[in-house]
Amino acid sequence: MKAVLKAQKTETTEYIVYKKLAKKHSGKNADILERISQDEARHASVWEEYTKTRVKPNRLSILFYTLTNLLFGTTFTLKLMEINEERAQKNYEHWLTLLPEAKKILQEEEEHEQALLDLIDEERLKYTSSIVLGLNDALVELTGTLAGLTFALANSKVVGLAGLITGIAASLSMAASEYLSQKSEKTEKHPLKASMYTGTAYVITVILLIFPFFVASSPYTALLWSMANALLIIAFFTFFVSVVKSTSFKLMFTEMAALSFGVAAVSFVIGSFANRLLGTSL
């Protein structure tokens, strides 16, 4: 019975979330979300016939999905909910032999999944590759630069300033390159928007990576902090892309982390040699 109560609570919660999402859209998308919300409400009513209990929705989940939609868009939110739909389907499969209604609910949950897959074409998803370009290039280039400069100069503020100048210049260069690339390829992406996404992603990454050098007194502490920030950026963005694109989080995370920290490791060595041979410490 606890499992049925849990399913009832989940369906009640998802009814409210889908209802809220439907109000933020129009046309076909709104109709699909509204239909799914009504299905979820009906599923909750079916479980209520067994539990004889009215359950309250999970307010924390509603708040979470509302904030997720606000920050990361509808597609990301729906993909997260799709994962929960898949978990629910497994529960219904277990109950097929016990509850006659479970078969129909399972079928509708599968229909929801297909409907959600065909839903919403957000602008930001079209420019995911441009964001990846900015993030990845900034991570690889700047982690390597900061690592090399730390060992070569051994001065937090100087390393931070050098990293800032390098990062801003590189962000402008990457934005310009993306603009020219999209213009020459004539894809569905707007060249100026693509360059803005690339440049913005690059600048944000630069700020997060050089910030520790203006706060920590030790350049080596700042470097470790910067590397930790790089890892968090990689983890966060990889999770976002893996959910939206239904790709492997582990594979993408490993690739990006290996590239960034591999370049940083080589730069450590180069910076260390430069310090010893040229005496560049400040």
Short mmCIF file of C-alpha atoms in Angstrom, two decimals, residues 131-254:
data_model
loop_
_atom_site.label_atom_id
_atom_site.label_comp_id
_atom_site.label_asym_id
_atom_site.label_seq_id
_atom_site.Cartn_x
_atom_site.Cartn_y
_atom_site.Cartn_z
CA ILE A 131 27.93 27.02 -25.89
CA VAL A 132 29.98 23.81 -25.81
CA LEU A 133 32.55 25.46 -28.08
CA GLY A 134 32.90 28.45 -25.77
CA LEU A 135 32.99 26.41 -22.57
CA ASN A 136 35.31 23.71 -23.79
CA ASP A 137 37.78 26.07 -25.43
CA ALA A 138 37.86 28.31 -22.35
CA LEU A 139 38.35 25.36 -20.03
CA VAL A 140 41.12 23.76 -22.08
CA GLU A 141 42.94 26.98 -22.95
CA LEU A 142 42.64 28.81 -19.64
CA THR A 143 43.31 25.90 -17.28
CA GLY A 144 46.49 25.28 -19.25
CA THR A 145 47.42 28.97 -19.29
CA LEU A 146 46.78 29.46 -15.57
CA ALA A 147 48.69 26.30 -14.69
CA GLY A 148 51.69 27.35 -16.75
CA LEU A 149 51.68 30.94 -15.48
CA THR A 150 51.33 29.82 -11.86
CA PHE A 151 54.54 27.81 -12.00
CA ALA A 152 56.32 30.36 -14.19
CA LEU A 153 55.39 33.54 -12.29
CA ALA A 154 54.37 32.31 -8.81
CA ASN A 155 52.35 35.47 -8.13
CA SER A 156 48.56 35.25 -7.68
CA LYS A 157 47.59 38.75 -8.81
CA VAL A 158 49.90 38.75 -11.83
CA VAL A 159 48.66 35.30 -12.90
CA GLY A 160 45.05 36.44 -12.44
CA LEU A 161 45.60 39.61 -14.47
CA ALA A 162 47.41 37.73 -17.23
CA GLY A 163 44.62 35.14 -17.27
CA LEU A 164 41.96 37.86 -17.46
CA ILE A 165 43.62 39.60 -20.41
CA THR A 166 44.19 36.29 -22.18
CA GLY A 167 40.64 35.13 -21.50
CA ILE A 168 38.89 38.29 -22.68
CA ALA A 169 40.98 38.43 -25.85
CA ALA A 170 40.35 34.74 -26.53
CA SER A 171 36.59 35.12 -25.93
CA LEU A 172 36.39 37.89 -28.54
CA SER A 173 38.43 35.77 -30.94
CA MET A 174 36.22 32.71 -30.42
CA ALA A 175 33.02 34.73 -30.80
CA ALA A 176 34.29 36.19 -34.07
CA SER A 177 35.34 32.74 -35.31
CA GLU A 178 31.92 31.28 -34.49
CA TYR A 179 30.20 34.15 -36.29
CA LEU A 180 32.24 33.60 -39.45
CA SER A 181 31.83 29.82 -39.20
CA GLN A 182 28.03 29.95 -38.96
CA LYS A 183 27.82 32.58 -41.69
CA SER A 184 29.87 30.51 -44.11
CA GLU A 185 28.05 27.24 -43.36
CA LYS A 186 24.61 28.87 -43.62
CA THR A 187 22.97 26.69 -40.97
CA GLU A 188 19.63 27.38 -39.28
CA LYS A 189 21.52 29.14 -36.47
CA HIS A 190 21.77 32.93 -36.60
CA PRO A 191 25.50 33.80 -36.85
CA LEU A 192 25.32 36.73 -34.42
CA LYS A 193 23.36 34.76 -31.82
CA ALA A 194 25.75 31.82 -32.14
CA SER A 195 28.73 34.11 -31.59
CA MET A 196 27.02 35.68 -28.57
CA TYR A 197 26.38 32.28 -26.99
CA THR A 198 30.00 31.24 -27.60
CA GLY A 199 31.46 34.51 -26.31
CA THR A 200 29.21 34.63 -23.24
CA ALA A 201 29.99 31.03 -22.29
CA TYR A 202 33.70 31.78 -22.69
CA VAL A 203 33.60 34.96 -20.55
CA ILE A 204 31.61 33.30 -17.73
CA THR A 205 34.11 30.44 -17.66
CA VAL A 206 37.03 32.89 -17.61
CA ILE A 207 35.58 34.78 -14.63
CA LEU A 208 34.99 31.59 -12.64
CA LEU A 209 38.51 30.32 -13.35
CA ILE A 210 40.49 33.51 -12.61
CA PHE A 211 38.45 34.65 -9.59
CA PRO A 212 40.49 32.57 -7.09
CA PHE A 213 43.72 34.32 -8.12
CA PHE A 214 42.36 37.68 -6.94
CA VAL A 215 41.23 36.22 -3.61
CA ALA A 216 43.82 33.65 -2.50
CA SER A 217 47.28 34.88 -1.49
CA SER A 218 49.03 31.67 -2.53
CA PRO A 219 49.10 31.11 -6.32
CA TYR A 220 49.11 27.34 -5.77
CA THR A 221 46.02 27.50 -3.56
CA ALA A 222 44.37 29.69 -6.20
CA LEU A 223 45.28 27.18 -8.90
CA LEU A 224 43.74 24.27 -6.97
CA TRP A 225 40.61 26.37 -6.38
CA SER A 226 40.49 27.25 -10.07
CA MET A 227 40.82 23.58 -11.05
CA ALA A 228 37.98 22.71 -8.66
CA ASN A 229 35.84 25.39 -10.33
CA ALA A 230 36.70 23.92 -13.72
CA LEU A 231 35.57 20.49 -12.55
CA LEU A 232 32.28 21.92 -11.27
CA ILE A 233 31.67 23.75 -14.56
CA ILE A 234 32.32 20.54 -16.49
CA ALA A 235 30.04 18.52 -14.21
CA PHE A 236 27.21 21.05 -14.33
CA PHE A 237 27.20 21.58 -18.08
CA THR A 238 27.74 17.90 -18.84
CA PHE A 239 24.72 17.04 -16.70
CA PHE A 240 22.61 19.63 -18.52
CA VAL A 241 23.59 18.36 -21.98
CA SER A 242 23.27 14.68 -20.98
CA VAL A 243 19.70 15.26 -19.78
CA VAL A 244 18.58 17.38 -22.74
CA LYS A 245 20.32 15.31 -25.42
CA SER A 246 19.89 11.93 -23.67
CA THR A 247 23.62 11.23 -23.89
CA SER A 248 26.03 9.55 -21.49
CA PHE A 249 27.02 11.83 -18.61
CA LYS A 250 30.04 9.73 -17.66
CA LEU A 251 31.49 9.63 -21.17
CA MET A 252 31.10 13.35 -21.86
CA PHE A 253 32.32 14.32 -18.38
CA THR A 254 35.39 12.09 -18.70
#
